[in-house]
Coordinates of C-alpha atoms in Angstrom, one line a residue:
Chain A
M25 CA -2.6 23.7 5.4
K26 CA -4.6 23.0 2.2
A27 CA -2.0 24.7 0.0
R28 CA 0.7 22.6 1.7
L29 CA -1.2 19.4 1.1
L30 CA -1.7 20.5 -2.5
V31 CA 2.0 21.1 -3.2
G32 CA 3.0 17.9 -1.4
E33 CA 0.5 15.9 -3.6
A34 CA 1.9 17.5 -6.6
V35 CA 5.5 16.8 -5.7
A36 CA 4.6 13.1 -4.8
D37 CA 2.8 12.8 -8.2
L38 CA 6.0 14.1 -10.0
R39 CA 8.1 11.8 -8.0
S40 CA 6.1 8.9 -8.9
Q41 CA 5.6 9.1 -12.6
R42 CA 5.8 12.5 -14.2
W43 CA 9.6 12.9 -15.0
R44 CA 9.1 13.1 -18.7
T45 CA 7.3 16.4 -18.3
V46 CA 10.2 17.9 -16.3
L47 CA 12.8 16.6 -18.8
L48 CA 10.9 18.1 -21.7
I49 CA 10.3 21.6 -20.1
G50 CA 13.8 21.4 -18.8
S51 CA 15.3 21.0 -22.2
L52 CA 13.2 23.9 -23.5
A53 CA 14.3 26.0 -20.6
T54 CA 17.9 25.2 -21.5
C55 CA 17.3 26.5 -24.9
L56 CA 15.7 29.6 -23.6
I57 CA 18.5 30.3 -21.1
L58 CA 21.2 29.7 -23.9
L59 CA 19.4 32.2 -26.0
F60 CA 19.1 34.7 -23.2
G61 CA 22.9 34.0 -22.7
V62 CA 23.6 34.9 -26.4
E63 CA 21.6 38.1 -25.9
S64 CA 23.4 38.9 -22.7
R65 CA 26.7 38.4 -24.6
V66 CA 25.7 40.8 -27.2
V67 CA 24.8 43.4 -24.7
Q68 CA 28.1 42.8 -22.7
T69 CA 29.9 43.1 -26.0
R70 CA 28.3 46.3 -26.9
A71 CA 28.9 47.7 -23.6
S72 CA 32.7 46.7 -23.7
L73 CA 32.9 48.1 -27.3
D74 CA 31.4 51.3 -26.2
A75 CA 33.7 51.5 -23.2
A76 CA 36.8 50.7 -25.5
I77 CA 35.9 53.3 -28.0
D78 CA 34.9 56.0 -25.6
A79 CA 38.0 55.5 -23.3
P80 CA 40.6 58.3 -23.6
G81 CA 43.4 57.4 -26.1
A82 CA 41.5 54.3 -27.3
R83 CA 41.8 53.4 -30.9
L84 CA 39.6 51.3 -33.0
I85 CA 41.0 49.9 -36.3
R86 CA 38.8 48.0 -38.6
I87 CA 40.4 45.7 -40.9
T88 CA 38.3 44.8 -43.9
A89 CA 39.2 42.1 -46.4
Y90 CA 36.8 42.1 -49.3
D91 CA 36.0 39.0 -51.4
T92 CA 38.2 36.7 -49.4
A93 CA 38.4 35.2 -46.1
V94 CA 40.3 36.9 -43.4
Q95 CA 43.7 35.4 -42.4
V96 CA 44.6 36.7 -39.0
Y97 CA 48.4 36.4 -39.5
P98 CA 50.6 37.0 -36.5
P99 CA 52.2 40.0 -38.1
Q100 CA 48.7 41.7 -38.3
I101 CA 48.3 41.0 -34.5
D102 CA 51.8 42.4 -33.9
A103 CA 50.9 45.5 -35.8
L104 CA 47.7 46.0 -33.8
R105 CA 49.7 45.4 -30.7
S106 CA 52.2 48.2 -31.6
L107 CA 49.2 50.5 -31.9
S108 CA 48.0 49.5 -28.4
V109 CA 44.8 48.2 -30.0
A110 CA 43.1 45.9 -27.6
R111 CA 40.1 45.1 -29.8
A112 CA 39.7 44.7 -33.4
V113 CA 36.6 44.2 -35.7
F114 CA 37.0 41.9 -38.6
A115 CA 34.7 41.7 -41.6
I116 CA 34.7 38.3 -43.1
T117 CA 33.3 36.9 -46.2
A118 CA 33.5 33.2 -46.2
P119 CA 34.7 31.3 -49.3
E120 CA 32.2 29.2 -51.2
G121 CA 33.5 26.1 -49.6
A122 CA 32.1 27.2 -46.3
R123 CA 28.6 26.9 -47.4
S124 CA 26.9 24.1 -45.6
R125 CA 23.3 23.0 -44.6
A126 CA 23.9 24.2 -41.1
T127 CA 25.2 27.6 -42.1
P128 CA 23.4 28.4 -45.4
A129 CA 23.9 32.1 -45.1
L130 CA 27.8 31.7 -45.4
G131 CA 29.4 31.9 -48.8
D132 CA 26.8 34.2 -50.3
G133 CA 29.3 37.1 -50.7
T134 CA 27.9 39.1 -47.7
V135 CA 30.4 40.7 -45.5
R136 CA 30.0 39.6 -41.9
W137 CA 31.4 41.3 -39.0
Y138 CA 33.5 39.6 -36.3
E139 CA 35.1 41.0 -33.3
G140 CA 38.3 39.8 -31.7
L141 CA 40.4 40.8 -28.8
I142 CA 44.1 41.4 -29.6
P143 CA 45.8 39.0 -27.1
P144 CA 48.8 40.3 -25.2
Q145 CA 52.1 38.9 -26.1
T146 CA 52.7 35.8 -24.1
A147 CA 55.7 33.6 -23.5
S148 CA 53.7 30.4 -24.1
P149 CA 54.9 28.1 -26.8
P150 CA 53.1 28.4 -30.1
C151 CA 50.7 25.8 -31.2
R152 CA 49.6 25.6 -34.9
S153 CA 47.5 22.5 -35.0
A154 CA 44.3 24.3 -35.8
M155 CA 45.6 26.5 -38.5
A156 CA 48.1 26.2 -41.3
G157 CA 49.1 29.8 -41.5
P158 CA 52.2 31.3 -43.1
P159 CA 55.6 30.3 -41.5
A160 CA 55.8 33.5 -39.5
A161 CA 52.9 32.3 -37.4
A162 CA 55.2 29.9 -35.5
S163 CA 56.8 32.5 -33.4
V164 CA 53.6 34.2 -32.1
G165 CA 50.8 33.1 -29.9
L166 CA 48.4 32.3 -32.7
P167 CA 46.0 30.0 -31.0
D168 CA 45.4 32.6 -28.5
A169 CA 44.1 34.9 -31.2
V170 CA 42.1 32.3 -32.8
G171 CA 40.6 31.3 -29.4
D172 CA 39.7 34.9 -28.6
L173 CA 38.3 35.4 -32.0
R174 CA 36.2 32.3 -31.7
T175 CA 34.9 33.1 -28.2
E176 CA 34.3 36.8 -29.0
H177 CA 32.0 36.2 -31.8
G178 CA 28.8 37.1 -29.8
M179 CA 27.4 39.4 -32.5
V180 CA 27.7 37.2 -35.6
S181 CA 24.6 37.5 -37.6
L182 CA 23.7 34.8 -40.0
G183 CA 21.3 36.2 -42.6
G184 CA 19.2 37.9 -40.0
L185 CA 18.8 34.7 -37.8
W186 CA 20.7 33.9 -34.6
A187 CA 22.9 30.8 -34.6
I188 CA 23.2 29.0 -31.2
P189 CA 26.5 29.4 -29.5
R190 CA 27.7 26.0 -30.4
E191 CA 26.9 26.8 -34.0
L192 CA 28.9 30.1 -33.7
G193 CA 31.9 28.4 -32.3
F194 CA 31.8 25.7 -35.0
L195 CA 31.2 28.2 -37.7
S196 CA 34.1 30.7 -36.9
A197 CA 36.5 27.9 -36.4
T198 CA 35.6 26.4 -39.8
V199 CA 35.9 29.8 -41.5
L200 CA 39.3 30.4 -40.0
V201 CA 40.6 27.0 -40.9
R202 CA 39.3 27.0 -44.3
A203 CA 40.8 30.4 -44.8
C204 CA 44.1 29.1 -44.0
E205 CA 43.8 25.8 -45.9
G206 CA 42.8 27.0 -49.3
A207 CA 41.1 30.4 -49.3
P208 CA 41.2 32.3 -52.5
P209 CA 43.9 35.1 -52.5
M210 CA 43.0 38.5 -50.8
K211 CA 42.4 41.1 -53.3
E212 CA 42.4 44.2 -51.3
L213 CA 43.2 45.0 -47.8
V214 CA 41.4 48.0 -46.4
I215 CA 42.2 49.5 -43.0
V216 CA 39.5 51.9 -41.8
V217 CA 40.3 54.2 -38.9
D218 CA 37.5 55.7 -37.0
D219 CA 39.5 58.7 -35.7
P220 CA 41.4 60.6 -38.5
Q221 CA 44.1 61.4 -36.0
H222 CA 45.3 57.8 -36.2
L223 CA 45.5 57.7 -39.9
E224 CA 49.3 57.9 -39.9
A225 CA 49.7 55.2 -37.4
A226 CA 47.3 53.1 -39.1
T227 CA 49.0 53.5 -42.4
A228 CA 52.2 52.2 -40.8
A229 CA 50.4 49.2 -39.5
G230 CA 48.7 48.7 -42.8
V231 CA 51.9 48.3 -44.5
A232 CA 53.0 45.7 -42.0
L233 CA 49.8 43.9 -42.5
F234 CA 49.9 44.2 -46.3
S235 CA 53.2 42.5 -46.4
A236 CA 51.9 39.6 -44.4
T237 CA 48.9 39.1 -46.7
D238 CA 48.7 38.1 -50.3
A239 CA 46.4 41.2 -51.2
S240 CA 47.3 43.2 -54.1
K241 CA 46.0 46.5 -53.0
L242 CA 46.2 48.5 -49.7
T243 CA 43.7 51.2 -48.8
V244 CA 43.8 53.2 -45.6
R245 CA 41.1 55.6 -44.8
S246 CA 39.2 57.2 -42.0
E247 CA 35.4 56.5 -41.6
Q248 CA 33.4 58.4 -39.0
H249 CA 30.5 56.0 -39.1
A250 CA 32.2 52.7 -38.8
L251 CA 31.2 52.6 -35.1
D252 CA 27.6 53.5 -35.8
Q253 CA 27.3 50.7 -38.3
Q254 CA 28.8 48.2 -35.8
R255 CA 26.3 49.4 -33.1
S256 CA 23.3 49.2 -35.7
L257 CA 24.4 45.7 -36.4
L258 CA 24.3 44.9 -32.7
R259 CA 20.9 46.3 -32.5
I260 CA 19.5 44.1 -35.2
V261 CA 21.0 41.1 -33.7
E262 CA 19.4 42.0 -30.4
A263 CA 16.1 42.3 -32.1
D264 CA 16.6 39.0 -33.7
S265 CA 17.4 37.3 -30.4
R266 CA 14.5 38.8 -28.7
A267 CA 12.1 37.8 -31.5
L268 CA 13.5 34.2 -31.3
Q269 CA 13.0 34.3 -27.6
R270 CA 9.3 35.2 -28.0
W271 CA 8.9 32.3 -30.4
V272 CA 10.6 29.8 -28.1
A273 CA 8.3 31.1 -25.1
L274 CA 5.3 30.5 -27.4
A275 CA 6.6 27.2 -28.4
L276 CA 7.1 26.3 -24.7
T277 CA 3.6 27.2 -23.8
A278 CA 2.2 25.2 -26.7
I279 CA 4.2 22.2 -25.8
A280 CA 3.4 22.5 -22.1
T281 CA -0.3 22.6 -23.2
L282 CA -0.2 19.5 -25.3
L283 CA 2.0 17.7 -22.9
L284 CA -0.1 18.3 -19.8
G285 CA -3.3 18.0 -21.8
S286 CA -2.2 14.5 -22.8
Y287 CA -1.4 13.6 -19.4
V288 CA -4.6 15.0 -18.2
V289 CA -6.5 12.7 -20.8
Q290 CA -4.5 9.8 -19.5
R291 CA -5.3 10.6 -16.0
R292 CA -9.1 11.2 -16.3
S293 CA -9.9 8.2 -14.4
E294 CA -7.6 9.4 -11.5
F295 CA -9.2 12.8 -11.5
G296 CA -12.7 11.2 -11.6
R297 CA -11.8 9.1 -8.6
R298 CA -10.3 12.1 -6.7
R299 CA -13.6 14.0 -7.3
A300 CA -15.7 11.0 -6.3
I301 CA -14.0 10.7 -2.9
G302 CA -14.1 14.4 -2.1
A303 CA -11.8 16.5 -4.2
T304 CA -13.5 19.7 -5.5
S305 CA -13.1 20.6 -9.1
S306 CA -11.1 23.6 -8.1
W307 CA -8.8 21.4 -6.1
V308 CA -8.2 19.1 -9.0
A309 CA -7.5 22.2 -11.3
C310 CA -5.1 23.6 -8.8
L311 CA -3.3 20.2 -8.6
V312 CA -2.6 20.3 -12.2
L313 CA -1.4 23.8 -12.1
V314 CA 0.9 23.3 -9.1
E315 CA 2.3 20.1 -10.8
A316 CA 3.0 22.3 -13.9
L317 CA 4.8 24.9 -11.7
V318 CA 6.7 22.4 -9.7
S319 CA 7.8 20.7 -13.0
A320 CA 8.8 24.0 -14.4
L321 CA 10.8 24.9 -11.3
V322 CA 12.7 21.6 -11.4
A323 CA 13.1 22.0 -15.2
C324 CA 14.5 25.6 -14.7
A325 CA 17.1 24.3 -12.2
L326 CA 18.0 21.6 -14.8
G327 CA 18.0 24.2 -17.6
V328 CA 20.2 26.7 -15.8
T329 CA 22.6 23.9 -14.9
V330 CA 22.8 22.6 -18.4
A331 CA 23.0 26.2 -19.8
L332 CA 25.7 27.2 -17.4
V333 CA 27.8 24.1 -18.3
A334 CA 27.1 24.6 -22.2
Q335 CA 28.0 28.3 -22.1
R336 CA 31.1 27.8 -20.1
M337 CA 32.3 25.4 -22.7
L338 CA 31.0 27.2 -25.9
M339 CA 30.9 30.9 -25.0
P340 CA 33.2 31.7 -22.0
G341 CA 32.0 34.7 -20.0
G342 CA 28.7 34.5 -21.8
F343 CA 26.6 33.4 -18.8
S344 CA 24.6 35.9 -17.0
W345 CA 22.5 35.0 -13.9
A346 CA 20.3 38.0 -14.5
F347 CA 19.4 36.6 -17.9
A348 CA 19.1 33.1 -16.7
A349 CA 16.6 34.3 -14.0
G350 CA 14.7 36.1 -16.8
A351 CA 14.5 32.9 -18.9
A352 CA 13.5 30.9 -15.7
C353 CA 10.6 33.4 -15.0
M354 CA 9.6 33.0 -18.8
T355 CA 9.6 29.2 -18.4
L356 CA 7.5 29.3 -15.3
A357 CA 5.1 31.8 -16.9
A358 CA 4.7 29.7 -20.1
S359 CA 4.2 26.5 -18.0
A360 CA 1.5 28.1 -15.9
L361 CA -0.1 29.4 -19.0
G362 CA 0.2 26.1 -20.8
A363 CA -1.5 24.4 -17.9
V364 CA -4.6 26.4 -17.9
I365 CA -6.5 24.4 -20.4
P366 CA -5.4 21.0 -19.1
A367 CA -6.4 22.2 -15.5
F368 CA -9.8 23.0 -16.9
L369 CA -10.0 19.6 -18.6
A370 CA -9.0 17.7 -15.5
A371 CA -11.5 19.8 -13.3
S372 CA -14.4 18.8 -15.6
A373 CA -13.7 15.1 -15.3
D374 CA -17.0 13.4 -14.6
P375 CA -16.8 11.3 -11.4
I376 CA -19.6 9.0 -12.3
R377 CA -18.3 8.3 -15.8
E378 CA -14.8 7.4 -14.4
V379 CA -15.8 5.3 -11.4
R380 CA -18.7 3.4 -13.0
V381 CA -18.0 -0.1 -14.2
P382 CA -19.7 -0.6 -17.6
Chain B
M28 CA -32.4 8.8 11.2
L29 CA -29.1 8.9 9.3
L30 CA -30.4 9.0 5.8
T31 CA -33.8 9.4 4.3
T32 CA -35.0 10.0 0.8
H33 CA -38.4 11.6 -0.1
G34 CA -40.1 10.8 -3.4
L35 CA -36.7 10.2 -5.0
G36 CA -36.7 9.9 -8.8
I37 CA -33.3 8.9 -10.3
G38 CA -32.0 8.3 -13.8
H39 CA -29.8 9.7 -16.4
T40 CA -32.6 11.3 -18.7
K41 CA -35.1 13.6 -17.5
G42 CA -38.6 12.4 -18.1
R43 CA -37.4 8.8 -18.1
P44 CA -36.5 8.0 -14.5
L45 CA -34.9 4.7 -13.8
L46 CA -36.6 4.7 -10.3
S47 CA -39.2 6.9 -9.0
D48 CA -41.0 7.6 -5.7
L49 CA -38.2 6.1 -3.7
D50 CA -38.5 6.6 0.0
I51 CA -35.8 4.8 1.8
S52 CA -34.2 5.3 5.1
V53 CA -31.1 4.1 6.9
S54 CA -30.8 4.4 10.7
Q55 CA -27.6 4.6 12.8
A56 CA -25.5 1.5 12.9
E57 CA -27.7 -0.2 10.2
I58 CA -26.6 -2.0 7.2
L59 CA -29.0 -1.8 4.3
A60 CA -28.7 -3.9 1.3
L61 CA -30.0 -2.7 -2.1
T62 CA -30.6 -5.6 -4.4
G63 CA -32.3 -6.0 -7.8
R64 CA -31.5 -7.3 -11.3
S65 CA -28.7 -5.9 -13.4
G66 CA -29.5 -2.5 -14.6
S67 CA -32.2 -1.9 -12.0
G68 CA -30.4 1.3 -10.8
K69 CA -28.7 0.0 -7.8
S70 CA -25.3 1.8 -8.6
T71 CA -27.2 5.0 -9.8
L72 CA -29.1 5.1 -6.5
L73 CA -25.9 4.7 -4.7
Y74 CA -24.3 7.5 -6.5
T75 CA -27.3 9.6 -5.9
L76 CA -27.2 9.0 -2.2
G77 CA -23.6 9.9 -2.2
T78 CA -24.1 13.3 -3.9
L79 CA -22.3 12.2 -7.0
M80 CA -25.5 12.5 -9.1
R81 CA -28.4 14.9 -8.6
P82 CA -31.9 13.2 -8.5
L83 CA -34.4 13.9 -11.1
V84 CA -37.0 14.7 -8.5
G85 CA -37.1 14.4 -4.6
E86 CA -34.3 14.9 -2.3
V87 CA -31.8 13.0 -0.1
V88 CA -31.4 14.1 3.6
I89 CA -28.3 12.9 5.4
E90 CA -28.3 13.8 9.2
G91 CA -30.9 16.4 8.6
E92 CA -29.2 18.2 5.8
P93 CA -30.6 18.2 2.3
V94 CA -27.4 17.4 0.6
T95 CA -28.7 17.0 -3.0
T96 CA -29.5 20.7 -3.2
W97 CA -26.1 22.0 -2.3
P98 CA -23.6 23.3 -4.8
Q99 CA -20.9 20.9 -6.0
A100 CA -18.1 22.4 -4.0
R101 CA -20.1 21.9 -0.7
Q102 CA -21.2 18.3 -1.7
A103 CA -17.4 17.5 -2.5
A104 CA -16.5 18.6 1.0
F105 CA -19.3 16.7 2.4
R106 CA -18.2 13.5 0.6
A107 CA -14.6 14.0 1.9
R108 CA -15.6 14.3 5.5
R109 CA -18.9 12.4 6.0
L110 CA -19.1 9.7 3.2
G111 CA -17.1 6.7 2.4
F112 CA -17.2 5.1 -1.1
V113 CA -16.3 1.6 -2.1
F114 CA -16.4 1.3 -5.7
Q115 CA -17.0 -1.7 -7.9
D116 CA -13.5 -1.5 -9.1
A117 CA -11.0 -0.6 -6.5
L118 CA -9.7 2.4 -8.5
L119 CA -6.3 2.6 -6.8
D120 CA -3.7 5.2 -8.0
A121 CA -1.5 3.1 -10.3
G122 CA 1.5 5.3 -9.9
R123 CA 1.4 5.4 -6.0
S124 CA 1.8 2.9 -3.3
V125 CA -1.0 1.1 -1.5
I126 CA -0.7 3.2 1.6
D127 CA -0.9 6.4 -0.6
S128 CA -4.0 5.2 -2.1
V129 CA -5.6 4.6 1.3
T130 CA -4.4 7.8 2.8
E131 CA -5.5 9.9 -0.3
A132 CA -9.0 10.1 1.2
S133 CA -7.7 12.5 4.0
L134 CA -6.2 15.0 1.6
Y135 CA -9.7 16.4 0.6
A136 CA -10.8 16.7 4.3
G137 CA -7.7 18.9 4.8
V138 CA -5.8 16.4 6.8
S139 CA -2.2 15.4 5.9
R140 CA -1.5 11.9 5.0
G141 CA 1.0 11.5 7.8
S142 CA -1.5 12.1 10.5
V143 CA -3.7 9.2 9.2
H144 CA -0.9 6.8 8.4
Q145 CA -1.2 4.8 11.5
R146 CA -5.0 4.4 11.1
A147 CA -4.5 3.3 7.4
L148 CA -2.1 0.7 8.6
E149 CA -4.7 -0.5 11.3
L150 CA -7.4 -0.8 8.7
L151 CA -5.3 -2.7 6.4
S152 CA -4.4 -5.0 9.1
K153 CA -8.1 -5.5 10.0
L154 CA -8.8 -6.2 6.3
E155 CA -5.9 -8.8 6.3
V156 CA -3.8 -7.0 3.8
T157 CA -0.9 -6.2 5.9
D158 CA 2.7 -5.8 4.4
L159 CA 1.3 -4.5 1.2
D160 CA 1.5 -0.9 2.1
R161 CA 4.6 -0.2 0.1
R162 CA 3.5 -2.1 -3.0
R163 CA 2.0 -0.6 -6.1
P164 CA -1.6 -1.5 -7.1
G165 CA -0.2 -3.6 -10.0
E166 CA 1.6 -5.8 -7.5
V167 CA -1.6 -6.8 -5.6
S168 CA -4.5 -9.1 -6.6
G169 CA -7.9 -7.9 -7.5
G170 CA -9.3 -9.2 -4.1
Q171 CA -6.5 -7.4 -2.2
A172 CA -7.2 -4.2 -4.2
Q173 CA -10.8 -4.3 -3.3
R174 CA -10.1 -4.6 0.5
I175 CA -7.7 -1.7 0.1
G176 CA -10.5 0.2 -1.4
V177 CA -12.6 -0.6 1.7
A178 CA -9.8 0.7 3.9
R179 CA -9.8 4.0 1.9
A180 CA -13.5 4.3 2.4
L181 CA -13.3 3.8 6.2
L182 CA -10.2 6.0 6.8
M183 CA -11.9 9.2 7.7
S184 CA -14.6 7.6 9.8
P185 CA -17.4 8.5 7.6
R186 CA -21.0 8.7 8.8
L187 CA -22.3 6.8 5.9
V188 CA -20.5 4.1 3.9
L189 CA -21.8 3.5 0.4
A190 CA -20.4 0.2 -1.1
D191 CA -21.0 -0.9 -4.7
E192 CA -20.5 -4.7 -4.9
P193 CA -17.8 -4.7 -2.3
T194 CA -17.5 -8.5 -2.4
G195 CA -17.8 -8.8 -6.1
N196 CA -14.0 -9.6 -6.7
L197 CA -13.5 -11.5 -3.5
D198 CA -13.5 -15.2 -2.6
P199 CA -15.9 -16.2 0.1
Q200 CA -13.4 -16.0 2.9
S201 CA -12.2 -12.5 1.9
G202 CA -15.8 -11.4 1.4
A203 CA -16.5 -12.4 4.9
V204 CA -13.5 -10.4 6.2
V205 CA -14.8 -7.3 4.4
L206 CA -18.4 -7.8 5.7
N207 CA -17.1 -8.3 9.3
V208 CA -15.1 -5.1 9.2
L209 CA -18.1 -3.2 7.8
R210 CA -20.3 -4.7 10.5
E211 CA -17.9 -3.9 13.3
Y212 CA -17.5 -0.4 11.9
A213 CA -21.2 0.2 11.9
D214 CA -21.7 -1.2 15.4
Q215 CA -18.8 0.8 16.9
S216 CA -19.2 4.1 15.1
G217 CA -23.0 4.2 14.8
S218 CA -22.5 4.9 11.1
G219 CA -24.8 3.6 8.4
V220 CA -23.8 1.3 5.5
V221 CA -25.6 0.9 2.3
I222 CA -24.5 -2.0 0.0
A223 CA -25.5 -2.6 -3.6
T224 CA -25.2 -6.4 -4.1
H225 CA -26.4 -9.4 -6.0
D226 CA -24.6 -11.8 -3.5
P227 CA -27.2 -13.7 -1.3
V228 CA -24.5 -14.2 1.5
V229 CA -24.1 -10.4 1.8
V230 CA -27.7 -9.9 1.8
G231 CA -28.1 -12.3 4.6
L232 CA -25.7 -10.4 6.8
C233 CA -27.4 -7.1 6.2
D234 CA -30.0 -5.7 8.7
R235 CA -32.6 -4.8 6.1
V236 CA -33.0 -5.2 2.3
V237 CA -34.5 -3.0 -0.3
N238 CA -35.3 -4.8 -3.5
L239 CA -35.3 -2.6 -6.5
P240 CA -37.9 -3.3 -9.1

């Protein structure tokens, strides 16, 4: 009965005046869930990559363009289709012009890995509004490729830091568009085949690719460790993501402490009055804790909804309910932890001091 | 006897009591007035009787129980069930409605707000502040707020009501309403009422007066 009264009181308090707490914790929960979503995307990508590589007859071709930006011309895609390659990994070095304040790691000459699905041939009319590629692009479903590349960039690492999904989408689109609009010429096209048995087919594909690019040199070679490199990159990205989640959780706790602490200071008179007319100090402390938890619950619902919509828009297929639940639990735990000191402060409100008229 | 004190010494600093050797008593259905100049310790005595402060020496016994020696949690439970406070300022919850402020007293006694809602409305009606129950404290006058504070104090039918200047913010007519309600409550329930006041009109309506030095 007492617990029910306590929860009812906390809900009524929040309904009356504490929506700012909910909104702030909700926005932090959204960040957390989006981060979890990114990580879940990485895990999914790795799993699908592993499955693609391990499947019988599967082939992985890595196309590396050094010292320039990749131009995913339709003939390349056609060549990959002819090899029944469903997934390709692209290494991209962005041109100097791609450097910006939002993406400072770009344009530093480092090769970055992108992964893209090779879209099946479709009968849909071509659309070239996003990219100004070579004339041959007009006859192939180029936007599909671009779209797939953009949405499959779950493992892009920016100088060891995670970029949020929106940033990833923007970044990759920018790189591709820039590459087509005035990237420096490609110096060398390298095709790396993980399985030496596919070297011959890859060479044929490489010739087709070579003719579609302005590269002056073509190299086709097999490399046994390409996949391992890819996996190690994913592991680094995962670790980065987890580290950032820990920081966000810590920040959430600190913000919850400050926010609830400031509310408690504002409400000292209320807590003093409550104690004067019969509330025990533990009841007051529990009220603050329950208010924090109820806020966090509402915030989590808000956060999941916003993150769901955001991820659907920015990273299709990237939302995982399991990861969202994990983030929600972390938000709840951080809020409860952040409420401990404020609860103690509230419980120590002196009724005499608060009810006495000076 | 409803309330007795034995050799009570009260104050904020040990060794410098504001009042000492106080032996006062309140019997059933009695209204006792505490009077004295400003700073004489009326409010401090009221808070001590209400277990909000511990006495420097002596003890307070309410219905045979030495309440001042109890631990804080037990004192709080006692305040919730057996005592009613009317503060000098009404101290209503600014974020909640008037009816919420009145029914708040029930929470700490483990009673839901809903089950005392009707009684709260009756008390507000007796105190002539009907139709205000959905308003916020900022939307009522100081006098109305004070009467709402009286309703909150009486909600749980306390055995002892402790009122600190309950008519201080009221015009004579409203003050008379409050005093009548307290009188009626004491007579009907047999509860005691202790009022700290400067007002000679209030003193005139009380059964007994203790003048603090």
